[in-house]
mmCIF file of C-alpha atoms in Angstrom:
data_model
loop_
_atom_site.group_PDB
_atom_site.id
_atom_site.type_symbol
_atom_site.label_atom_id
_atom_site.label_comp_id
_atom_site.label_asym_id
_atom_site.label_seq_id
_atom_site.Cartn_x
_atom_site.Cartn_y
_atom_site.Cartn_z
ATOM 1 C CA MET W 25 0.000 0.000 0.000
ATOM 2 C CA LEU W 26 2.474 2.444 -0.927
ATOM 3 C CA GLU W 27 0.272 4.325 -3.257
ATOM 4 C CA SER W 28 0.804 7.987 -3.495
ATOM 5 C CA THR W 29 -2.022 10.400 -3.448
ATOM 6 C CA ALA W 30 -0.102 12.719 -5.739
ATOM 7 C CA ARG W 31 -1.202 12.756 -9.302
ATOM 8 C CA ASN W 32 0.798 11.168 -11.907
ATOM 9 C CA LEU W 33 1.686 14.090 -14.118
ATOM 10 C CA GLN W 34 3.311 11.988 -16.712
ATOM 11 C CA SER W 35 0.075 10.457 -17.733
ATOM 12 C CA TYR W 36 -1.402 13.739 -18.818
ATOM 13 C CA GLU W 37 -0.676 14.983 -22.249
ATOM 14 C CA THR W 38 1.155 18.176 -22.425
ATOM 15 C CA VAL W 39 -0.513 20.572 -24.744
ATOM 16 C CA GLU W 40 1.590 23.372 -26.019
ATOM 17 C CA THR W 41 -0.312 26.519 -26.663
ATOM 18 C CA GLU W 42 0.733 28.380 -29.707
ATOM 19 C CA PRO W 43 1.358 32.023 -29.120
ATOM 20 C CA GLN W 44 -1.599 33.894 -30.401
ATOM 21 C CA VAL W 45 -0.731 36.481 -32.935
ATOM 22 C CA LYS W 46 -2.470 39.647 -31.942
ATOM 23 C CA SER W 47 -3.580 41.530 -34.904
ATOM 24 C CA GLN W 48 -2.602 45.112 -34.437
ATOM 25 C CA GLU W 49 -5.056 47.529 -35.826
ATOM 26 C CA ILE W 50 -3.211 50.244 -37.605
ATOM 27 C CA ALA W 51 -5.089 53.503 -37.454
ATOM 28 C CA VAL W 52 -5.083 54.890 -40.910
ATOM 29 C CA THR W 53 -5.660 58.586 -41.031
ATOM 30 C CA HIS W 54 -6.967 60.091 -44.154
ATOM 31 C CA LYS W 55 -6.937 63.782 -44.712
ATOM 32 C CA VAL W 56 -10.346 64.954 -45.686
ATOM 33 C CA ALA W 57 -10.429 67.680 -48.247
ATOM 34 C CA ILE W 58 -12.033 70.951 -47.199
ATOM 35 C CA SER W 59 -15.004 71.861 -49.280
ATOM 36 C CA LYS W 60 -15.390 75.244 -50.944
ATOM 37 C CA THR W 61 -18.126 76.241 -48.508
ATOM 38 C CA GLU W 62 -15.966 75.424 -45.504
ATOM 39 C CA SER W 63 -12.998 77.298 -46.943
ATOM 40 C CA LEU W 64 -15.195 80.341 -47.629
ATOM 41 C CA LEU W 65 -16.519 80.172 -44.086
ATOM 42 C CA LEU W 66 -12.977 79.989 -42.681
ATOM 43 C CA ILE W 67 -11.864 82.946 -44.801
ATOM 44 C CA GLY W 68 -14.961 84.912 -43.755
ATOM 45 C CA LEU W 69 -14.291 84.103 -40.107
ATOM 46 C CA GLY W 70 -10.702 85.272 -40.472
ATOM 47 C CA ILE W 71 -11.796 88.531 -42.101
ATOM 48 C CA LEU W 72 -14.438 89.079 -39.416
ATOM 49 C CA THR W 73 -11.846 88.483 -36.684
ATOM 50 C CA LEU W 74 -9.472 90.980 -38.306
ATOM 51 C CA CYS W 75 -12.231 93.585 -38.618
ATOM 52 C CA LEU W 76 -13.250 93.167 -34.977
ATOM 53 C CA MET W 77 -9.634 93.434 -33.801
ATOM 54 C CA THR W 78 -9.156 96.617 -35.841
ATOM 55 C CA ALA W 79 -12.395 98.084 -34.468
ATOM 56 C CA LEU W 80 -11.321 97.251 -30.920
ATOM 57 C CA VAL W 81 -7.950 98.978 -31.339
ATOM 58 C CA THR W 82 -9.611 102.002 -32.973
ATOM 59 C CA MET W 83 -12.121 102.313 -30.142
ATOM 60 C CA LYS W 84 -9.360 102.012 -27.558
ATOM 61 C CA VAL W 85 -7.348 104.793 -29.234
ATOM 62 C CA SER W 86 -10.370 107.084 -29.493
ATOM 63 C CA MET W 87 -11.263 106.388 -25.862
ATOM 64 C CA THR W 88 -7.732 107.310 -24.779
ATOM 65 C CA SER W 89 -7.890 110.497 -26.843
ATOM 66 C CA ALA W 90 -11.230 111.443 -25.295
ATOM 67 C CA GLN W 91 -9.831 110.769 -21.815
ATOM 68 C CA ASN W 92 -6.871 113.060 -22.529
ATOM 69 C CA SER W 93 -9.225 115.787 -23.758
ATOM 70 C CA LEU W 94 -11.357 115.389 -20.634
ATOM 71 C CA ASP W 95 -8.274 115.687 -18.423
ATOM 72 C CA THR W 96 -7.226 118.873 -20.257
ATOM 73 C CA VAL W 97 -10.663 120.445 -19.868
ATOM 74 C CA THR W 98 -10.823 119.432 -16.204
ATOM 75 C CA THR W 99 -7.438 121.064 -15.594
ATOM 76 C CA GLN W 100 -8.587 124.264 -17.335
ATOM 77 C CA ILE W 101 -11.764 124.334 -15.249
ATOM 78 C CA SER W 102 -9.750 123.853 -12.069
ATOM 79 C CA ASN W 103 -7.356 126.669 -13.022
ATOM 80 C CA THR W 104 -10.233 129.021 -13.885
ATOM 81 C CA THR W 105 -12.023 128.218 -10.627
ATOM 82 C CA THR W 106 -8.857 128.906 -8.637
ATOM 83 C CA SER W 107 -8.344 132.179 -10.495
ATOM 84 C CA ASN W 108 -11.964 133.223 -9.810
ATOM 85 C CA VAL W 109 -11.607 132.465 -6.101
ATOM 86 C CA ASN W 110 -8.372 134.472 -5.940
ATOM 87 C CA LEU W 111 -9.984 137.421 -7.737
ATOM 88 C CA GLN W 112 -13.033 137.330 -5.441
ATOM 89 C CA GLN W 113 -10.732 137.340 -2.427
ATOM 90 C CA GLU W 114 -8.825 140.304 -3.869
ATOM 91 C CA VAL W 115 -12.093 142.201 -4.484
ATOM 92 C CA SER W 116 -13.169 141.471 -0.902
ATOM 93 C CA GLU W 117 -9.864 142.775 0.424
ATOM 94 C CA LEU W 118 -10.002 145.917 -1.722
ATOM 95 C CA THR W 119 -13.597 146.739 -0.726
ATOM 96 C CA SER W 120 -13.233 146.024 2.975
ATOM 97 C CA TYR W 121 -14.434 148.684 5.399
ATOM 98 C CA ASP W 122 -10.986 149.097 6.984
ATOM 99 C CA ARG W 123 -9.322 149.761 3.639
ATOM 100 C CA LEU W 124 -11.987 152.250 2.586
ATOM 101 C CA SER W 125 -11.642 154.061 5.949
ATOM 102 C CA SER W 126 -7.872 154.269 5.625
ATOM 103 C CA PHE W 127 -8.223 155.562 2.045
ATOM 104 C CA ALA W 128 -10.733 158.185 3.218
ATOM 105 C CA LYS W 129 -8.401 159.335 6.033
ATOM 106 C CA LYS W 130 -5.480 159.658 3.579
ATOM 107 C CA HIS W 131 -7.487 161.863 1.258
ATOM 108 C CA ASN W 132 -9.276 163.823 3.991
ATOM 109 C CA LEU W 133 -12.710 162.442 3.143
ATOM 110 C CA LYS W 134 -15.524 162.331 5.671
ATOM 111 C CA MET W 135 -18.594 160.145 5.832
ATOM 112 C CA SER W 136 -21.837 162.051 5.735
ATOM 113 C CA ASN W 137 -25.157 160.257 6.169
ATOM 114 C CA GLU W 138 -26.838 162.962 4.108
ATOM 115 C CA ASN W 139 -24.900 161.928 1.006
ATOM 116 C CA VAL W 140 -25.545 158.181 1.400
ATOM 117 C CA ARG W 141 -28.229 156.510 -0.690
ATOM 118 C CA ASN W 142 -29.443 152.989 -0.051
ATOM 119 C CA VAL W 143 -30.147 151.081 -3.218
ATOM 120 C CA ALA W 144 -32.149 147.862 -3.149
ATOM 121 C CA LYS W 145 -32.458 145.484 -6.028
#
């Protein structure tokens, strides 16, 4: 009773498997010709893009020019306003009561209520 429980591998046929040849699919790319309609559309799109770019640059230049003009006018307004304020201050100083009194004393002038007229608008 010396039988082995191991299988007798020699009794089985050995089958060799042939290496399977994998068929490689080669992707063939074909260039498709562009039709006349598509080429016209591409040309039109290119022209439209160029026109829009030119319009954008033109608008940007005109906007910059307008901004410069606005800055110039704003500066002129500021200078004129400052000049007006200075002139009003000078008028106020020249017509002050103290100055008129000192001028009257220099020239020997006297204030007489009989010669004063009140004018209302």
